[in-house]
XYZ file of C-alpha atoms in Angstrom:
756
model
C 135.974 101.503 139.583
C 133.242 102.702 141.428
C 131.450 104.738 139.878
C 130.573 105.912 143.684
C 133.977 106.839 144.662
C 135.201 108.949 142.220
C 131.315 111.047 141.433
C 130.893 109.002 137.870
C 132.394 108.180 135.308
C 135.278 109.289 133.698
C 134.501 110.654 130.149
C 135.244 107.536 127.482
C 133.759 105.538 130.114
C 131.037 102.679 130.486
C 128.954 103.057 133.830
C 127.762 99.138 134.267
C 123.886 98.623 133.874
C 124.177 96.029 136.058
C 124.272 97.726 139.168
C 124.854 101.214 138.515
C 128.148 102.046 139.710
C 131.270 100.223 138.475
C 132.715 101.742 135.211
C 134.874 99.835 132.401
C 136.841 101.457 129.880
C 133.736 101.604 127.567
C 131.437 99.476 125.626
C 133.685 97.296 124.011
C 134.377 97.028 127.401
C 130.866 96.042 128.539
C 131.643 92.275 129.429
C 133.634 92.990 132.537
C 130.683 94.358 133.847
C 129.926 92.516 137.022
C 126.867 90.577 137.472
C 125.869 90.649 134.023
C 125.774 86.296 133.994
C 121.616 84.414 134.012
C 120.526 88.267 134.678
C 118.330 89.854 131.856
C 121.794 91.632 130.616
C 123.236 88.532 129.522
C 122.495 88.125 125.677
C 123.737 84.205 125.437
C 119.575 83.484 127.641
C 117.183 82.711 126.102
C 114.459 85.828 125.970
C 112.326 83.728 127.662
C 115.061 83.010 130.137
C 115.653 87.012 130.796
C 112.381 87.633 130.898
C 112.024 85.003 134.290
C 114.767 87.045 135.260
C 113.360 90.666 135.723
C 110.178 88.857 136.926
C 110.998 86.938 138.889
C 112.805 90.365 140.656
C 110.184 92.557 140.435
C 107.543 94.019 143.101
C 103.677 93.868 142.030
C 103.937 98.020 141.992
C 106.411 97.947 140.139
C 104.507 95.136 137.029
C 101.783 97.180 137.277
C 103.806 100.449 136.586
C 105.491 98.940 133.553
C 102.006 97.961 131.970
C 101.927 102.212 130.215
C 103.012 103.490 127.737
C 105.382 105.300 129.537
C 107.089 102.510 131.259
C 109.243 104.500 134.575
C 112.786 102.798 134.857
C 113.622 99.610 137.466
C 116.720 101.486 139.100
C 117.571 97.392 140.917
C 117.639 96.084 137.424
C 119.006 98.049 135.556
C 115.980 99.040 133.276
C 116.184 102.089 132.027
C 112.758 104.299 131.231
C 110.635 103.695 128.125
C 108.404 105.627 125.947
C 106.127 103.451 123.770
C 104.683 106.347 121.953
C 105.882 106.686 118.468
C 103.309 107.754 115.822
C 104.343 106.781 112.444
C 102.135 107.723 109.420
C 105.096 107.778 107.203
C 108.130 108.131 109.120
C 108.177 108.728 112.867
C 105.296 111.545 113.641
C 107.118 112.630 117.335
C 110.539 113.612 115.698
C 112.660 116.152 115.444
C 114.092 118.722 112.605
C 116.320 115.173 111.426
C 113.347 112.999 110.798
C 112.186 112.477 107.439
C 108.868 112.113 106.807
C 107.622 109.525 103.533
C 104.454 109.490 101.613
C 101.266 109.763 103.736
C 99.439 105.757 104.245
C 97.357 106.967 101.010
C 100.491 107.660 98.950
C 102.040 104.805 99.605
C 99.139 102.485 99.070
C 98.758 104.821 95.739
C 102.517 102.859 94.584
C 101.530 99.184 94.549
C 104.802 97.716 95.750
C 105.559 95.916 97.920
C 109.158 96.698 97.516
C 108.822 99.917 97.738
C 106.505 99.751 101.619
C 109.861 97.585 103.058
C 112.582 99.948 101.338
C 110.206 102.611 103.004
C 110.359 101.102 106.208
C 114.254 99.763 106.162
C 115.070 101.512 110.352
C 112.041 104.198 110.779
C 112.642 103.787 114.599
C 112.679 101.665 117.808
C 108.634 100.857 118.307
C 106.391 102.374 116.113
C 102.511 103.008 116.325
C 102.212 101.623 113.102
C 101.241 100.906 109.771
C 97.210 102.078 109.943
C 95.537 98.546 108.377
C 91.767 100.005 108.992
C 89.865 100.281 105.487
C 88.606 103.739 103.967
C 84.475 102.577 103.261
C 83.933 105.945 102.924
C 86.204 108.512 101.875
C 84.563 111.516 103.855
C 86.930 109.757 106.357
C 88.765 111.911 107.997
C 92.573 108.996 109.061
C 91.712 107.197 105.199
C 94.937 108.993 105.178
C 96.750 107.551 106.695
C 95.630 103.637 105.805
C 96.259 101.566 102.433
C 92.860 102.077 101.191
C 89.894 100.360 100.633
C 91.335 96.965 99.790
C 91.409 93.963 102.371
C 94.199 92.456 99.456
C 96.282 94.879 98.752
C 95.997 95.832 102.554
C 97.220 92.445 103.443
C 100.097 92.479 101.127
C 101.302 96.318 101.954
C 101.347 95.266 105.367
C 103.555 92.480 105.063
C 106.024 94.678 103.611
C 105.991 97.128 105.435
C 105.935 95.239 108.837
C 108.794 92.829 108.678
C 111.135 95.518 106.116
C 110.661 98.130 109.530
C 111.428 95.494 111.820
C 114.243 93.266 109.081
C 112.563 90.560 110.057
C 111.086 87.665 107.272
C 107.797 87.139 107.555
C 107.223 84.269 110.034
C 110.125 85.196 112.169
C 109.890 86.745 114.821
C 113.709 87.814 115.142
C 116.140 89.826 113.346
C 118.784 89.572 110.725
C 120.548 86.263 111.659
C 118.484 85.676 115.068
C 119.689 88.411 116.202
C 118.076 91.836 117.363
C 114.879 93.251 115.978
C 115.602 96.386 113.877
C 112.401 97.683 115.260
C 108.882 97.016 116.689
C 105.945 97.411 114.747
C 101.851 97.878 115.860
C 99.214 97.391 113.432
C 96.389 99.598 114.121
C 93.300 99.877 115.140
C 91.513 96.477 116.079
C 88.900 96.920 115.032
C 86.469 97.457 112.807
C 87.421 100.927 113.114
C 87.019 103.752 110.203
C 84.593 106.040 111.943
C 85.426 110.064 113.182
C 82.477 109.154 116.180
C 84.604 105.617 116.776
C 83.794 106.220 120.826
C 80.329 106.038 120.666
C 80.053 103.123 117.324
C 79.867 99.743 117.619
C 80.851 97.840 114.452
C 77.781 95.390 114.400
C 79.920 93.371 112.239
C 78.414 90.065 110.846
C 80.680 87.181 110.635
C 80.904 87.376 106.895
C 82.090 91.404 107.347
C 84.310 90.786 110.253
C 86.205 87.941 107.390
C 85.159 89.221 104.775
C 86.968 92.427 105.275
C 88.100 93.596 108.904
C 90.018 90.542 109.794
C 92.261 89.283 106.816
C 95.175 91.972 106.840
C 95.741 92.483 110.768
C 95.531 88.058 110.490
C 98.456 88.600 108.318
C 100.471 91.462 110.127
C 100.298 89.395 112.951
C 101.259 85.970 111.416
C 103.284 86.054 108.319
C 105.401 89.902 109.608
C 105.727 89.269 113.111
C 104.116 92.595 114.851
C 105.337 92.558 117.508
C 102.139 94.386 119.071
C 98.310 95.920 118.305
C 96.888 98.582 119.251
C 93.552 98.313 120.634
C 90.529 100.668 119.295
C 88.574 103.190 120.848
C 85.040 101.912 119.436
C 82.815 99.227 119.902
C 82.382 95.736 118.581
C 79.289 93.916 119.032
C 78.404 95.969 121.421
C 81.295 95.737 123.791
C 84.532 97.871 124.261
C 87.621 96.189 121.691
C 89.863 96.878 124.527
C 87.495 95.420 126.750
C 86.965 92.001 124.032
C 88.356 88.590 125.281
C 86.715 87.282 121.924
C 88.980 89.821 120.304
C 91.874 90.531 122.556
C 92.614 86.455 123.625
C 90.294 83.933 121.685
C 91.589 86.140 117.681
C 94.709 87.715 118.886
C 96.632 84.863 121.572
C 93.926 81.264 120.567
C 93.692 81.343 116.816
C 97.001 83.865 115.731
C 99.010 82.726 118.668
C 99.829 86.380 118.745
C 102.743 86.548 121.885
C 103.258 90.600 121.402
C 101.619 92.892 124.001
C 98.262 94.725 123.150
C 98.423 98.260 123.906
C 95.233 100.166 124.276
C 94.690 102.893 121.505
C 95.522 107.066 123.507
C 93.169 106.724 126.646
C 90.940 103.701 125.343
C 91.397 101.753 128.251
C 89.689 104.331 130.704
C 86.897 105.648 128.246
C 85.859 102.464 129.064
C 84.409 104.057 132.134
C 80.625 104.791 131.489
C 80.005 101.497 128.875
C 81.548 99.090 130.946
C 80.897 99.777 134.349
C 81.348 102.939 136.040
C 84.305 102.120 138.532
C 86.904 102.518 136.801
C 88.399 100.016 138.932
C 86.056 97.851 137.109
C 87.189 98.818 133.450
C 90.922 98.210 134.483
C 90.467 94.860 135.432
C 87.555 93.790 132.702
C 90.851 95.039 130.053
C 93.578 93.024 131.466
C 90.948 90.344 132.104
C 89.919 90.242 128.230
C 94.001 90.584 127.197
C 95.052 94.437 127.342
C 98.293 95.368 128.415
C 99.753 98.437 128.136
C 97.937 101.768 128.949
C 97.917 104.663 125.855
C 97.933 108.108 127.240
C 97.720 108.182 130.639
C 97.936 105.738 134.234
C 94.794 106.287 135.434
C 93.728 102.729 134.072
C 96.359 100.461 135.337
C 96.728 102.803 139.011
C 93.000 100.865 140.023
C 94.622 97.788 139.149
C 96.222 96.860 142.458
C 93.030 97.878 143.809
C 90.786 95.523 141.558
C 93.142 92.688 142.792
C 92.735 92.971 147.010
C 88.707 93.313 145.564
C 89.761 90.092 143.708
C 88.676 91.403 140.497
C 91.498 90.755 138.557
C 94.776 88.277 139.691
C 98.633 88.972 139.734
C 98.950 86.307 137.321
C 97.195 89.014 134.552
C 99.483 90.669 135.409
C 102.805 89.144 134.687
C 101.135 87.712 131.634
C 100.699 91.632 130.520
C 104.515 92.862 131.482
C 105.462 89.558 130.090
C 104.660 90.603 127.498
C 105.338 94.015 126.959
C 109.094 93.147 128.269
C 109.683 89.919 125.859
C 109.514 92.751 123.165
C 112.467 94.775 124.360
C 114.143 91.673 124.917
C 113.949 90.511 121.196
C 114.906 94.795 120.193
C 118.222 93.968 121.867
C 117.303 97.081 124.667
C 119.312 95.084 127.082
C 122.344 93.625 124.734
C 125.985 94.782 124.967
C 126.275 97.509 123.096
C 127.166 98.204 119.551
C 125.369 94.148 119.322
C 122.064 96.245 118.057
C 121.718 98.034 114.656
C 120.713 101.099 116.086
C 122.737 101.569 118.392
C 125.276 102.695 115.974
C 123.038 104.994 114.025
C 123.908 109.022 114.558
C 120.770 111.117 114.456
C 122.041 113.391 112.415
C 121.736 110.265 109.601
C 118.104 110.252 109.561
C 117.727 112.653 106.972
C 121.491 111.474 105.225
C 121.066 111.817 101.530
C 120.041 107.615 101.611
C 117.334 108.222 102.819
C 116.307 111.841 101.057
C 116.378 109.610 98.011
C 114.791 106.449 99.541
C 112.256 109.296 100.053
C 112.625 110.684 96.370
C 111.432 106.964 95.222
C 108.909 106.354 97.301
C 106.661 109.695 96.317
C 107.533 109.080 92.597
C 106.803 106.317 92.656
C 103.046 107.358 94.519
C 102.615 109.717 92.217
C 99.182 108.931 90.382
C 97.896 110.275 86.662
C 94.692 110.489 86.800
C 93.743 112.186 82.877
C 96.137 112.843 80.131
C 93.684 113.406 77.282
C 96.082 114.283 74.131
C 99.451 113.550 75.844
C 99.134 116.324 77.464
C 101.928 115.274 79.811
C 104.333 115.186 79.940
C 105.568 118.691 79.732
C 108.008 119.689 77.249
C 108.212 123.268 77.419
C 110.901 125.756 75.007
C 111.391 128.390 77.508
C 109.668 129.009 81.270
C 107.958 132.159 80.634
C 104.960 129.327 79.234
C 103.656 128.045 81.498
C 102.478 129.604 84.862
C 101.556 128.087 88.362
C 98.601 128.666 89.969
C 97.400 127.640 93.385
C 98.373 129.090 97.148
C 99.013 125.101 97.653
C 102.129 125.590 95.409
C 104.056 128.030 97.954
C 102.955 125.648 101.566
C 105.891 122.897 101.529
C 103.496 121.798 105.101
C 100.732 120.614 102.923
C 103.314 117.948 101.269
C 103.095 115.828 104.335
C 99.695 115.381 105.163
C 99.096 114.410 109.244
C 100.884 113.172 112.034
C 104.196 114.765 111.017
C 104.138 116.612 114.413
C 108.065 117.929 113.872
C 110.969 120.748 115.217
C 110.270 124.479 114.730
C 113.177 124.702 112.646
C 112.159 121.220 110.462
C 113.192 122.001 106.496
C 109.803 120.537 104.892
C 111.820 120.505 102.506
C 110.789 122.165 98.702
C 107.366 124.094 97.866
C 106.344 123.508 94.280
C 106.637 126.913 93.257
C 110.069 126.330 94.665
C 110.591 122.714 93.079
C 109.061 123.600 88.594
C 111.120 127.081 89.616
C 114.671 124.636 89.943
C 113.474 122.261 87.375
C 113.308 124.817 84.289
C 116.100 126.903 86.631
C 114.018 130.342 85.702
C 111.245 131.976 87.699
C 108.263 130.663 87.342
C 104.800 133.176 86.664
C 102.704 132.479 89.985
C 98.926 133.722 91.528
C 97.398 132.178 94.262
C 94.612 132.151 92.708
C 92.847 132.101 96.139
C 93.938 133.877 99.683
C 94.158 130.537 101.691
C 93.882 126.805 100.545
C 90.651 125.640 101.330
C 89.532 128.551 99.100
C 87.075 130.071 100.501
C 86.509 133.426 98.696
C 87.729 134.456 95.337
C 89.128 137.771 95.747
C 92.349 136.074 94.126
C 90.590 135.433 90.232
C 91.351 138.461 88.571
C 94.895 138.266 89.161
C 95.194 134.381 88.315
C 93.644 134.642 85.472
C 95.924 138.050 83.997
C 99.529 135.580 85.560
C 98.078 132.861 83.806
C 96.754 135.092 80.271
C 100.163 134.631 78.344
C 101.036 131.042 79.736
C 100.806 128.417 77.064
C 100.441 126.110 79.877
C 98.972 126.477 83.302
C 99.344 124.011 86.388
C 97.331 124.370 89.273
C 97.280 123.159 92.351
C 93.587 121.568 93.832
C 92.741 120.004 97.021
C 92.187 119.471 100.902
C 94.451 120.413 103.825
C 95.778 117.999 106.878
C 97.310 118.206 109.388
C 96.374 117.654 112.903
C 100.433 118.088 114.255
C 102.018 121.197 114.037
C 102.656 121.413 110.117
C 101.971 123.729 108.041
C 97.813 124.249 107.242
C 96.189 128.534 106.921
C 92.820 127.158 108.054
C 91.102 124.846 109.841
C 92.480 121.283 108.240
C 89.885 119.398 105.315
C 90.684 115.711 106.776
C 92.327 114.398 110.158
C 91.902 112.464 113.211
C 88.921 113.725 115.086
C 87.602 115.434 111.897
C 85.806 113.732 108.462
C 85.002 115.566 105.521
C 80.903 115.624 104.984
C 81.052 115.484 101.074
C 84.043 114.883 98.917
C 84.248 118.046 96.487
C 86.723 120.188 95.969
C 86.752 122.805 98.832
C 85.605 125.756 98.114
C 85.498 127.375 95.181
C 88.300 125.732 93.189
C 86.464 124.178 90.753
C 85.339 127.989 90.253
C 88.984 128.880 90.090
C 89.677 125.818 87.287
C 86.287 126.787 85.755
C 87.565 130.242 85.016
C 90.497 128.675 83.784
C 89.534 126.904 81.454
C 86.533 129.659 79.916
C 89.942 132.488 80.116
C 92.440 129.826 78.516
C 90.937 128.421 75.428
C 92.644 125.957 73.790
C 95.588 125.955 76.456
C 97.218 123.197 78.375
C 95.589 123.038 81.502
C 97.472 120.648 84.472
C 95.627 120.011 87.917
C 97.771 118.712 90.143
C 96.064 117.250 93.548
C 96.995 117.297 96.912
C 94.751 115.009 100.021
C 94.029 112.004 101.295
C 90.993 110.296 100.824
C 89.500 110.965 96.901
C 87.468 113.717 96.019
C 84.975 114.479 93.302
C 86.022 117.159 90.745
C 82.941 117.030 89.249
C 83.262 119.652 85.994
C 86.727 119.730 86.343
C 87.433 116.995 85.649
C 86.282 117.381 82.346
C 88.236 120.561 82.032
C 91.434 119.241 83.112
C 93.035 118.403 80.585
C 95.434 116.560 82.844
C 95.933 115.419 86.311
C 97.967 114.209 88.037
C 97.258 113.394 91.944
C 100.396 113.317 94.809
C 98.676 112.562 97.463
C 100.369 113.896 100.433
C 103.594 113.151 98.998
C 106.693 113.707 101.981
C 109.137 115.786 102.275
C 110.641 115.490 98.717
C 106.722 115.125 97.047
C 107.471 118.982 95.306
C 110.822 117.358 93.898
C 108.687 114.096 92.772
C 105.683 116.174 91.836
C 108.104 118.362 89.081
C 110.063 115.708 87.713
C 106.814 114.006 86.543
C 104.888 116.752 85.207
C 107.967 117.486 83.065
C 108.771 113.502 82.036
C 111.908 112.998 84.029
C 110.081 110.195 85.654
C 107.458 108.719 84.488
C 103.846 107.964 86.619
C 102.966 104.155 87.994
C 100.742 104.394 90.744
C 97.249 102.914 90.794
C 94.731 105.100 93.345
C 94.122 102.529 96.272
C 90.111 103.723 96.491
C 87.799 105.037 94.328
C 86.673 108.355 93.179
C 82.857 108.840 92.898
C 81.424 111.143 90.788
C 79.275 113.133 94.565
C 78.451 112.837 97.470
C 74.772 112.109 96.646
C 76.372 108.613 95.930
C 77.710 107.034 98.712
C 76.257 105.025 100.876
C 74.439 107.267 103.720
C 74.524 103.647 105.732
C 78.071 104.904 106.640
C 76.915 107.929 107.965
C 75.080 106.041 110.103
C 77.037 103.249 111.403
C 75.993 100.814 109.482
C 78.511 98.133 108.195
C 76.570 96.081 105.758
C 78.723 96.780 102.075
C 75.948 96.517 100.065
C 74.332 99.294 101.459
C 72.700 101.690 97.899
C 75.214 101.778 95.618
C 77.999 99.547 97.872
C 80.439 100.478 99.105
C 84.023 100.119 97.998
C 85.552 98.945 94.323
C 84.343 95.033 96.261
C 80.653 95.810 96.038
C 79.509 98.628 93.600
C 76.860 97.905 91.176
C 76.468 100.832 88.654
C 79.702 101.970 87.626
C 78.132 105.315 86.696
C 78.830 106.697 90.021
C 82.759 106.222 89.227
C 84.930 108.484 88.556
C 87.770 106.899 88.727
C 88.076 103.163 89.346
C 89.858 101.883 92.654
C 93.220 100.168 90.681
C 92.948 102.582 87.774
C 96.112 105.008 86.800
C 97.775 105.869 83.555
C 101.584 105.718 81.978
C 103.310 108.208 79.028
C 104.027 105.101 77.737
C 101.277 102.066 76.520
C 101.780 98.184 77.634
C 99.978 95.408 75.466
C 98.969 92.386 77.484
C 98.659 88.637 75.461
C 98.723 84.905 76.706
C 97.594 84.049 79.903
C 98.544 80.881 81.011
C 97.602 78.863 84.056
C 100.873 77.603 85.443
C 101.019 73.535 83.539
C 97.468 74.262 82.246
C 95.726 73.516 84.532
C 91.628 74.122 84.636
C 90.512 72.376 88.011
C 92.119 72.718 91.761
C 91.469 71.067 95.161
C 90.267 73.750 97.447
C 93.132 74.186 99.155
C 95.268 74.920 96.415
C 97.010 77.718 94.932
C 96.712 79.493 91.491
C 99.793 80.910 89.306
C 99.088 82.606 86.063
C 101.047 84.243 83.385
C 101.054 86.384 81.008
C 103.338 88.553 78.739
C 103.389 92.271 79.220
C 104.617 94.707 76.357
C 105.694 98.480 76.380
C 104.828 99.007 72.699
C 105.365 102.968 72.354
C 110.113 104.852 73.050
C 109.012 105.227 76.482
C 110.913 103.323 79.685
C 107.883 102.401 82.062
C 106.147 100.049 85.054
C 102.824 98.926 84.786
C 100.670 97.712 87.852
C 99.832 93.996 86.614
C 96.565 93.048 88.271
C 94.194 90.594 88.679
C 90.535 90.755 89.687
C 88.650 87.804 90.850
C 84.656 86.957 89.793
C 82.259 84.019 91.627
C 79.795 83.252 90.048
C 78.694 80.102 91.251
C 79.066 81.303 94.664
C 77.081 79.730 97.064
C 76.588 83.067 99.629
C 76.848 86.493 99.272
C 79.901 88.039 98.359
C 81.759 90.224 96.408
C 81.536 91.268 92.658
C 84.683 91.634 92.146
C 88.244 91.439 94.332
C 91.937 91.684 93.186
C 93.142 89.055 94.180
C 96.638 89.283 92.768
C 99.246 92.270 91.396
C 103.317 92.804 90.897
C 103.888 96.044 90.134
C 106.962 95.673 86.753
C 109.715 97.696 84.790
C 109.274 97.409 81.439
C 111.668 98.994 79.020
C 110.316 100.665 75.804
C 109.880 97.501 72.802
C 110.461 95.424 76.080
C 108.283 92.412 76.761
C 107.659 90.718 80.436
C 106.873 87.679 81.287
C 104.773 88.303 83.952
C 103.755 85.291 87.060
C 101.445 86.082 89.927
C 100.615 83.806 91.998
C 97.070 83.575 93.728
C 96.588 81.957 98.064
C 93.468 79.957 98.723
C 92.725 83.269 101.219
C 92.137 85.118 98.419
C 89.427 83.168 97.058
C 87.077 82.050 100.027
C 83.832 82.941 100.494
C 82.393 83.063 104.283
C 79.371 80.908 105.649
C 77.431 83.239 107.166
C 74.132 82.994 109.008
C 71.724 84.134 112.292
C 73.770 81.515 113.976
C 77.459 81.987 112.568
C 79.656 83.243 115.901
C 81.588 86.697 114.551
C 84.822 85.683 115.866
C 84.876 82.216 114.651
C 87.292 81.842 111.467
C 84.062 80.808 109.002
C 86.465 80.920 105.009
C 85.829 78.196 102.925
C 87.094 77.415 99.101
C 84.077 76.487 97.641
C 83.723 74.651 94.682
C 82.648 76.179 91.442
C 84.099 78.817 88.614
C 87.382 80.742 89.387
C 86.878 83.835 86.642
C 90.079 85.499 86.825
C 90.929 89.162 85.049
C 94.315 90.071 84.316
C 95.323 94.201 83.671
C 96.176 96.637 84.247
C 93.371 97.761 85.493
C 89.653 96.474 86.797
C 87.269 94.449 84.220
C 85.159 96.458 82.950
C 86.821 99.685 83.054
C 90.342 98.826 81.140
C 90.569 95.557 78.832
C 91.621 92.238 80.912
C 92.201 88.907 79.951
C 90.571 86.112 81.259
C 90.444 82.419 82.536
C 88.718 80.051 84.080
C 89.218 77.511 86.789
C 87.357 74.835 88.702
C 87.289 74.253 92.477
C 86.744 70.834 92.853
C 85.199 70.427 96.477
C 84.935 72.628 99.563
C 86.853 72.873 102.407
C 87.466 74.950 105.583
C 90.044 77.663 104.707
C 91.786 77.034 108.701
C 91.906 73.053 107.617
C 94.055 74.133 104.576
C 97.786 73.716 104.910
C 98.736 77.287 103.582
C 99.335 79.532 106.700
C 98.155 83.200 106.263
C 95.301 84.863 106.202
């Protein structure tokens, strides 16, 4: 039946996309639609055959128009418009009231759990601008909260799980379950060396060593192992050339070295932002981006609107346009967007299921897994109160549920942000709890509320004080300026405003009482005297809409914390290297940038990898598989260690392996994480934990003044490997160690090992 003759399809009927006229009896009758065979709508054809059909049946103008993140419809082919823009820092950022907001990147990193990363992104959305793979080189960076921390190794491991969990593909496989459509398409961003606020004006003048020791490994794993569908180039320049117009980066590395077949999208208006840097002419800028390997304009269409002019002037070609369109079209087909209804996983998901009981449980599990216990003097935690009257909660943050979600969490006005911390504590105790805001606003810019806070705490045996930062750039519940966000870096890392003074006065007025600090933040903080004045410190990061319940469960012992910090906590702003603010990328500046280069441990309050438990773990019997003492340069190493839970409480331990290279002939890290595993061990039990270390985790970079930073010169070098195993970094916690010799030196890319 023709829709044009009957005025549209009847209720229950399905309008065939092949001609936009024929109606069939529901989606189950899709196969009866005319003109399916041999077209892009024919699911029997290969991806490339379907792409070829669309290319052959579209004009140059139609193809150019598709090079936008707001791709218009192509009506004569039955191709609907598609909006690629979906930020996903911790759930879909541009979402409606049913969105499930997970812990922010800083919270997910603290789980140190590949399984948690995989579960938490399953079913996140169709195409997503995430994850953020940039590394935190300085805690002041406003976007650090979005990332997985300061370690390339940890970031790479979590990214593979995050991306494959969302896309539902296996590592190194481009399709979804049983060779079918992907569940979603993920984006590795921001490529590359992007970690500063003044990003458009900033040129990352990196060495070959910094490029391949720090910036490239996680992106390579995202592209090669996780098979992410797209990559986002960043606002900054790299070695003086904007990344979105950098052929060495977008073609030589991505396409030629890593065999990337997805598409590259610019950060929002980053393509047009090249005007004035590459050229004053937008026609030149449009051509430069396309020629370099940029496929899609993020933001508006000002750049792509000039592409046909650039072609007419001989500055680019129709073949470049076709190639760029092929890359994004290929992803739409891999996602099943043109497949029969009912055969695509996301077709059957009802919007109301997005905040279902099952998804809420995944959210809560992720929030619980991220809870990180920094201090617990005299077993101040967990709390086991005899009655609710013995507890006081201080801090305006305790009543602001929106503060728990962090950055990039734009929601509908009627969104349920979840419970506040105060409400969750009262629900846990089934009683009202004494409360005072302490400060009028979350940034605590005055002491006007101190008197009430001291009065409320007088009758309490335990005082819980909420501290930390506020961050939300997209409509969340922040009662003043955000402390950290995109476009705003902190100038100092101390507790905001008078928060430190509030802790000091509470401590002075409450001698002998338990004083527990709960922190909300992304970037790490210098706690100053509050570190000593607080008996217990629990950091919750930005834990999402189930964060309040996770905080309450952890405070009262319903859950044993096992989060580990993925960033260093410095003692003060003064110990941070000024080089970061000046644009230097030298990791060895000053005291060293990140845990891998810190020369003086006295500048650290809590190290990378730090986190306590309510139970105690004992390590013993560290061995190398088959008692190997020497390995060839392309070989991996497998360690085994026994970890025993020696107290009467079940708990999870994060077993960490660190490497030192005393025989390295080139400059390299002082220490680095090379493997880890989060394991549950019952009270009184022990587990034999195996940990594999790949050659790429142990490599050094051969770099001199003649080295091309775009050339991967990672080598597995002959000499001694010192491996330390424990619940944290050597020098901060007790560890066991073994030594293994590498017999020879080899270029890593010559080894048949895959990955990054």
